[in-house]
Structure formats: structure tokens, C-alpha cells
CSV table of C-alpha atoms in Angstrom, one decimal:
chain,number,residue,atom,x,y,z
A,254,MET,CA,-26.0,72.0,-0.2
A,255,LEU,CA,-26.3,70.9,-3.9
A,256,MET,CA,-25.9,66.9,-4.7
A,257,HIS,CA,-24.3,66.4,-8.1
A,258,SER,CA,-24.7,62.9,-9.7
A,259,VAL,CA,-21.7,61.0,-11.1
A,260,THR,CA,-21.8,62.1,-14.8
A,261,ASP,CA,-19.9,61.2,-17.9
A,262,PRO,CA,-17.1,63.6,-18.5
A,263,ALA,CA,-17.3,63.2,-22.3
A,264,ASP,CA,-20.6,64.2,-22.6
A,265,PRO,CA,-20.3,68.1,-23.0
A,266,HIS,CA,-23.9,68.8,-21.6
A,267,GLU,CA,-23.1,66.8,-18.1
A,268,ARG,CA,-19.7,68.7,-18.2
A,269,LEU,CA,-21.2,71.9,-18.4
A,270,LEU,CA,-23.7,71.0,-15.7
A,271,ASP,CA,-21.2,70.0,-13.5
A,272,ALA,CA,-19.2,73.2,-13.6
A,273,CYS,CA,-22.1,75.6,-14.0
A,274,CYS,CA,-22.8,76.3,-10.2
A,275,ALA,CA,-19.0,76.3,-9.3
A,276,ALA,CA,-18.4,78.7,-11.9
A,277,ILE,CA,-21.0,81.2,-10.6
A,278,GLU,CA,-19.5,80.8,-7.2
A,279,ARG,CA,-16.1,81.2,-8.1
A,280,GLY,CA,-17.2,84.6,-10.1
A,281,GLU,CA,-16.4,83.1,-13.7
A,282,ILE,CA,-19.6,84.4,-15.4
A,283,ASP,CA,-18.7,87.5,-17.2
A,284,VAL,CA,-21.2,90.2,-17.8
A,285,LEU,CA,-21.5,91.8,-21.2
A,286,PHE,CA,-23.5,95.1,-22.2
A,287,GLN,CA,-25.9,95.2,-25.6
A,288,PRO,CA,-26.5,98.8,-26.3
A,289,GLN,CA,-30.2,100.1,-26.6
A,290,PHE,CA,-30.7,103.2,-29.0
A,291,ARG,CA,-33.2,105.6,-29.5
A,292,ILE,CA,-35.0,105.1,-32.8
A,293,GLN,CA,-35.5,108.9,-33.4
A,294,ASP,CA,-31.9,110.0,-33.5
A,295,GLY,CA,-29.6,106.7,-33.0
A,296,ALA,CA,-28.7,107.9,-29.4
A,297,ILE,CA,-27.3,105.3,-26.8
A,298,VAL,CA,-30.1,105.1,-24.1
A,299,GLY,CA,-28.6,102.4,-22.2
A,300,ALA,CA,-27.9,98.6,-22.2
A,301,GLU,CA,-29.2,95.2,-21.4
A,302,ALA,CA,-26.9,93.0,-19.2
A,303,LEU,CA,-26.2,89.5,-20.6
A,304,ALA,CA,-24.3,86.6,-19.0
A,305,ARG,CA,-21.5,85.0,-20.6
A,306,TRP,CA,-19.4,82.0,-19.6
A,307,ALA,CA,-16.1,81.3,-21.4
A,308,HIS,CA,-15.8,77.6,-20.5
A,309,PRO,CA,-12.3,76.1,-21.1
A,310,ILE,CA,-13.3,73.3,-23.1
A,311,ASP,CA,-16.6,73.9,-24.9
A,312,GLY,CA,-16.0,77.7,-25.4
A,313,PRO,CA,-18.4,80.6,-25.0
A,314,ILE,CA,-21.7,79.6,-23.4
A,315,ALA,CA,-24.7,81.9,-24.6
A,316,PRO,CA,-26.9,83.3,-21.9
A,317,GLU,CA,-29.9,80.8,-22.8
A,318,MET,CA,-27.9,77.8,-22.3
A,319,LEU,CA,-26.2,79.2,-19.2
A,320,PHE,CA,-29.5,79.7,-17.7
A,321,MET,CA,-30.8,76.4,-18.6
A,322,LEU,CA,-28.0,74.8,-17.3
A,323,ALA,CA,-28.3,76.6,-14.0
A,324,ALA,CA,-32.1,75.7,-13.8
A,325,GLU,CA,-31.1,72.1,-14.0
A,326,ARG,CA,-28.8,72.5,-11.3
A,327,GLY,CA,-31.0,74.4,-9.2
A,328,CYS,CA,-28.5,77.8,-8.9
A,329,VAL,CA,-30.7,80.1,-11.2
A,330,PRO,CA,-31.1,82.6,-8.1
A,331,GLN,CA,-27.3,82.8,-7.6
A,332,LEU,CA,-26.7,83.4,-11.3
A,333,THR,CA,-29.5,86.3,-11.6
A,334,ARG,CA,-27.8,87.8,-8.3
A,335,HIS,CA,-24.3,87.3,-9.6
A,336,VAL,CA,-25.0,89.2,-13.1
A,337,ALA,CA,-27.3,91.9,-11.2
A,338,HIS,CA,-24.6,92.4,-8.9
A,339,ARG,CA,-21.8,93.0,-11.5
A,340,ALA,CA,-24.1,94.9,-13.9
A,341,LEU,CA,-25.2,97.3,-11.3
A,342,ALA,CA,-21.7,98.0,-10.1
A,343,VAL,CA,-20.6,98.6,-13.7
A,344,ALA,CA,-23.7,101.0,-14.4
A,345,ALA,CA,-23.2,102.9,-11.2
A,346,GLY,CA,-20.4,104.7,-12.9
A,347,TRP,CA,-22.2,105.5,-16.4
A,348,PRO,CA,-23.5,109.0,-17.1
A,349,ASP,CA,-27.3,109.6,-15.5
A,350,HIS,CA,-29.2,109.3,-18.7
A,351,LEU,CA,-28.0,105.8,-19.3
A,352,ARG,CA,-30.4,103.0,-18.2
A,353,LEU,CA,-29.6,99.5,-17.3
A,354,SER,CA,-31.5,96.3,-18.3
A,355,VAL,CA,-31.5,93.1,-16.3
A,356,ASN,CA,-33.4,89.9,-16.6
A,357,ILE,CA,-35.2,87.9,-13.9
A,358,THR,CA,-36.4,84.4,-14.2
A,359,PRO,CA,-39.4,82.1,-12.7
A,360,ALA,CA,-37.2,80.9,-10.3
A,361,ASP,CA,-36.2,84.4,-9.0
A,362,VAL,CA,-40.0,85.3,-8.8
A,363,ALA,CA,-41.0,82.5,-6.9
A,364,ALA,CA,-37.9,82.9,-4.5
A,365,PRO,CA,-39.2,84.0,-1.0
A,366,GLY,CA,-38.4,87.6,-0.5
A,367,PHE,CA,-36.9,87.9,-3.6
A,368,ALA,CA,-38.3,91.8,-4.2
A,369,SER,CA,-36.7,92.9,-1.1
A,370,ASP,CA,-33.4,91.2,-1.7
A,371,PHE,CA,-33.4,92.6,-5.3
A,372,ALA,CA,-34.1,95.9,-3.8
A,373,ALA,CA,-31.2,95.5,-1.2
A,374,LEU,CA,-28.9,94.9,-4.3
A,375,VAL,CA,-29.9,98.2,-6.2
A,376,ALA,CA,-29.5,100.0,-3.1
A,377,GLN,CA,-26.0,98.6,-2.5
A,378,ALA,CA,-24.7,99.4,-5.7
A,379,CYS,CA,-26.0,103.1,-5.2
A,380,PHE,CA,-27.7,102.6,-8.6
A,381,GLN,CA,-31.1,104.9,-9.2
A,382,SER,CA,-33.8,102.6,-9.3
A,383,ALA,CA,-35.5,105.0,-11.7
A,384,ARG,CA,-32.8,104.0,-14.4
A,385,LEU,CA,-33.4,100.3,-13.8
A,386,THR,CA,-35.6,98.0,-16.1
A,387,VAL,CA,-36.2,94.4,-15.1
A,388,GLU,CA,-37.3,92.3,-17.9
A,389,ILE,CA,-39.4,89.2,-17.7
A,390,THR,CA,-40.7,86.7,-20.0
A,391,GLU,CA,-44.1,85.2,-20.0
A,392,GLU,CA,-42.8,82.0,-18.6
A,393,VAL,CA,-42.5,83.7,-15.2
A,394,LEU,CA,-46.3,84.2,-15.3
A,395,LEU,CA,-47.4,80.8,-16.2
A,396,ALA,CA,-47.3,79.0,-12.8
A,397,ASP,CA,-49.3,82.0,-10.7
A,398,VAL,CA,-49.7,85.1,-12.5
A,399,GLN,CA,-51.3,86.8,-9.3
A,400,ALA,CA,-48.1,86.1,-7.4
A,401,ALA,CA,-46.1,87.2,-10.2
A,402,ALA,CA,-48.1,90.6,-10.4
A,403,ALA,CA,-47.7,91.1,-6.6
A,404,VAL,CA,-43.7,90.7,-6.6
A,405,LEU,CA,-43.4,92.8,-9.9
A,406,GLY,CA,-45.6,95.4,-8.1
A,407,LYS,CA,-43.2,95.4,-5.1
A,408,LEU,CA,-40.3,96.5,-7.5
A,409,ARG,CA,-42.4,99.0,-9.5
A,410,ALA,CA,-43.3,100.8,-6.3
A,411,LEU,CA,-39.5,101.5,-5.9
A,412,GLY,CA,-39.4,103.2,-9.3
A,413,ILE,CA,-37.9,100.1,-11.1
A,414,ALA,CA,-39.6,99.6,-14.8
A,415,ILE,CA,-41.0,96.4,-15.7
A,416,ALA,CA,-40.6,95.2,-19.3
A,417,LEU,CA,-42.4,92.1,-20.6
A,418,ASP,CA,-39.3,90.5,-22.8
A,419,ASP,CA,-39.7,88.3,-26.0
A,420,PHE,CA,-43.2,89.5,-26.7
A,421,GLY,CA,-44.4,87.7,-29.7
A,422,ALA,CA,-42.2,84.4,-29.0
A,423,GLY,CA,-44.6,82.7,-26.5
A,424,PHE,CA,-48.2,82.7,-26.0
A,425,CYS,CA,-49.0,86.3,-26.4
A,426,ASN,CA,-51.5,86.1,-23.6
A,427,PHE,CA,-52.7,89.9,-23.9
A,428,ARG,CA,-54.2,89.2,-20.3
A,429,TYR,CA,-51.0,89.9,-18.7
A,430,LEU,CA,-50.8,93.5,-19.9
A,431,LYS,CA,-54.1,94.3,-18.0
A,432,LEU,CA,-52.6,92.2,-14.9
A,433,LEU,CA,-49.1,93.1,-14.6
A,434,PRO,CA,-47.6,96.5,-13.7
A,435,LEU,CA,-45.6,96.7,-16.8
A,436,SER,CA,-43.7,99.9,-18.2
A,437,GLY,CA,-43.0,98.5,-21.5
A,438,LEU,CA,-42.8,95.5,-24.2
A,439,LYS,CA,-39.8,94.2,-25.7
A,440,LEU,CA,-40.6,92.8,-29.1
A,441,ASP,CA,-39.0,89.5,-29.9
A,442,ARG,CA,-36.5,89.4,-33.0
A,443,THR,CA,-39.3,87.0,-34.7
A,444,MET,CA,-41.6,89.9,-34.9
A,445,VAL,CA,-39.0,92.1,-37.1
A,446,GLU,CA,-37.8,89.3,-39.3
A,447,GLY,CA,-40.0,89.9,-42.1
A,448,ILE,CA,-41.1,93.4,-41.5
A,449,ALA,CA,-39.2,95.0,-44.2
A,450,ASP,CA,-40.4,92.7,-47.0
A,451,ASP,CA,-44.1,91.3,-45.8
A,452,PRO,CA,-47.0,93.5,-45.6
A,453,ARG,CA,-48.5,91.0,-43.1
A,454,ASP,CA,-45.6,91.2,-40.8
A,455,LEU,CA,-45.5,94.8,-40.6
A,456,ALA,CA,-49.3,95.0,-40.2
A,457,VAL,CA,-48.9,92.6,-37.1
A,458,LEU,CA,-46.0,95.1,-35.6
A,459,ARG,CA,-48.1,98.0,-36.4
A,460,GLY,CA,-51.1,96.8,-34.4
A,461,ILE,CA,-48.9,95.6,-31.5
A,462,CYS,CA,-47.2,99.2,-31.2
A,463,ALA,CA,-50.7,100.9,-31.4
A,464,MET,CA,-52.0,98.5,-28.4
A,465,ALA,CA,-48.7,99.5,-26.6
A,466,ARG,CA,-49.3,103.1,-27.4
A,467,ALA,CA,-52.9,103.0,-26.1
A,468,LEU,CA,-51.8,101.4,-22.8
A,469,GLY,CA,-49.0,103.6,-22.4
A,470,LEU,CA,-46.3,101.1,-22.7
A,471,VAL,CA,-42.6,101.8,-24.0
A,472,VAL,CA,-41.7,99.6,-26.8
A,473,THR,CA,-38.2,98.3,-27.5
A,474,VAL,CA,-37.5,96.3,-30.5
A,475,GLU,CA,-34.9,93.3,-30.4
A,476,GLY,CA,-33.0,91.9,-33.2
A,477,ILE,CA,-32.7,94.7,-35.7
A,478,GLU,CA,-30.0,93.6,-38.0
A,479,THR,CA,-30.7,95.6,-41.4
A,480,PRO,CA,-31.0,99.0,-42.3
A,481,ALA,CA,-34.5,98.1,-43.9
A,482,GLN,CA,-35.7,96.5,-40.3
A,483,LEU,CA,-34.6,99.7,-39.0
A,484,ALA,CA,-36.7,101.9,-41.3
A,485,ALA,CA,-39.7,100.0,-41.0
A,486,VAL,CA,-39.7,100.1,-37.2
A,487,SER,CA,-38.7,104.1,-37.3
A,488,GLY,CA,-42.2,104.4,-39.1
A,489,GLU,CA,-44.0,103.1,-36.0
A,490,SER,CA,-44.3,104.1,-32.5
A,491,CYS,CA,-41.3,102.1,-31.2
A,492,GLU,CA,-39.1,104.1,-28.8
A,493,THR,CA,-35.8,102.1,-28.7
A,494,TYR,CA,-34.1,98.9,-30.2
A,495,GLN,CA,-31.2,96.8,-30.0
A,496,GLY,CA,-29.3,94.6,-32.5
A,497,PHE,CA,-26.3,93.8,-34.5
A,498,LEU,CA,-27.0,96.4,-37.0
A,499,SER,CA,-25.7,99.0,-34.4
A,500,ALA,CA,-23.9,96.8,-31.8
A,501,PRO,CA,-23.4,93.5,-30.8
A,502,PRO,CA,-22.8,92.7,-26.7
A,503,MET,CA,-19.7,94.1,-25.6
A,504,SER,CA,-17.3,94.6,-22.6
A,505,ALA,CA,-18.3,96.9,-20.1
A,506,ALA,CA,-15.1,98.9,-21.2
A,507,ASP,CA,-16.2,99.0,-24.7
A,508,PHE,CA,-19.8,100.1,-23.9
A,509,ALA,CA,-18.4,103.2,-21.9
A,510,GLN,CA,-16.1,104.1,-24.8
A,511,LEU,CA,-19.0,103.8,-27.4
A,512,ALA,CA,-21.6,105.7,-24.9
A,513,ALA,CA,-18.3,108.4,-24.7
A,514,GLN,CA,-18.3,109.0,-28.1
A,515,GLN,CA,-22.2,110.2,-28.5
A,516,ARG,CA,-21.5,113.0,-25.6
């Protein structure tokens, strides 16, 4: 049972903390989908599932804040399961060529039986594991990289792709690329902010892409917001991108409509 302390209802942070886990239990956390595009021709190849909470007083709560609140209250596994369950149910109705990406956290990886529970969730949704990507950040690996590698290896054995998310925003420990059963890298938006204007930024991107290519990793670029940024990554060995230039996070219905327009 979760124990809640007496809090000041006038404090927005405390108010959100008190409401967070209850909102998850009541199914009030929505899932949006940010389209992912193939750089070569602009075709939609899938979407990343993102949690959104429309708080009645404080308004929309971004995924980062939502997971931070859930971590403070100890209900991250419930939040991850809720988002994955809803996203998989929606994606099961997509055309077979579209992929789904979902995020998992350190609390998920550390939970006993997570890999088998997650695999059961995928099976219950009748979603093909070969069309699923699990995104992790370096934070997942800090406590025990060997244990994390074992959990991720179980998912990889089921055909689920593993992508290292926000690459370039953290410690960038290249040792992880050797130890983990990775399928791809997802470059953080900070890696592309200056690539259209700064030769040094472009050189860094080029080096990372070359390394990924040598390791057989698929590269997805986050945070593409300008045509110049897209043009810059188009000249490198990056396969896919997402960003507000082409599409923001959207409802399941809007994503289905957008994908249908490209058939």
C-alpha cells in the first residue's frame, strides 16, 4: 500500500504528487503518438508512445515530469505498464509496416520478472514483437549494467529491438554499446541543434553515425525542427527521425489518419 504524507494543497508539486498514482489507477493518463519518419523519402515508419496527463488544475503534464512524480511516489512500474498496455492495444490495429516505440525506466528494469511480464503484455495485445522497440536511457544502466544487459537480452531474444535513447545527453559511455544487446541509437535533440550552422557539431554527428554504422546500429534522430537540420542529417547514415518539423505528438486517431494518407 502506498503511504501518502500530509501535504499542502496549495503547492503544485505536492498536489501533483498526491494525484499522480491515483490518476494512473483510474486510467486518466493518456497516450499520444509522435510519428517517426524515414529520412530517405519521408515515409512514416512508426511512432513513439508518450504519456500525457491533463491535470484538472495544473493542465497538461509532460512525460518527463509525470515519470518524475511517479518515481517519487513509487508507482513507475504501474505507469510504464499503463502506457505500454494502451499503446500496444492501439498499435495492434496499425498496418504491419508500422513500428511502435515505448520507453522503460530504471525501476522497470530492476523489477523482478519484468522481462516476462512485459513479454506477456505484448502477447496479450497480439502485437508482433518484431515491430516493437523498447527505448532505454543511460540512467537505466548506472546501477548495474550487467543486470540491465541480462534483462534487455531476454527482450531482444523475443525479437524486440532495443534502442539507447537520448544518446549524447548523458555520460555517453561507449562501453554500453559493447555490453548491451542494442539494435539502435536515438540521438538526443541537443546533438542536432547546431548541425546546420556549426561544422564542429556536424563533425560530432558524423562521427557518431559512422560508429553506429560500424556496429550495425540503426540511428534515429530526435528533435528535428527545421528544414536545415533535416538536410544535414540526410547527408549522414541516419535512418529515421522525429520532430516538430514534420509532426508533433498526436492522438491515436490523428496518427492513424496521417499514416493512412501515405498509403
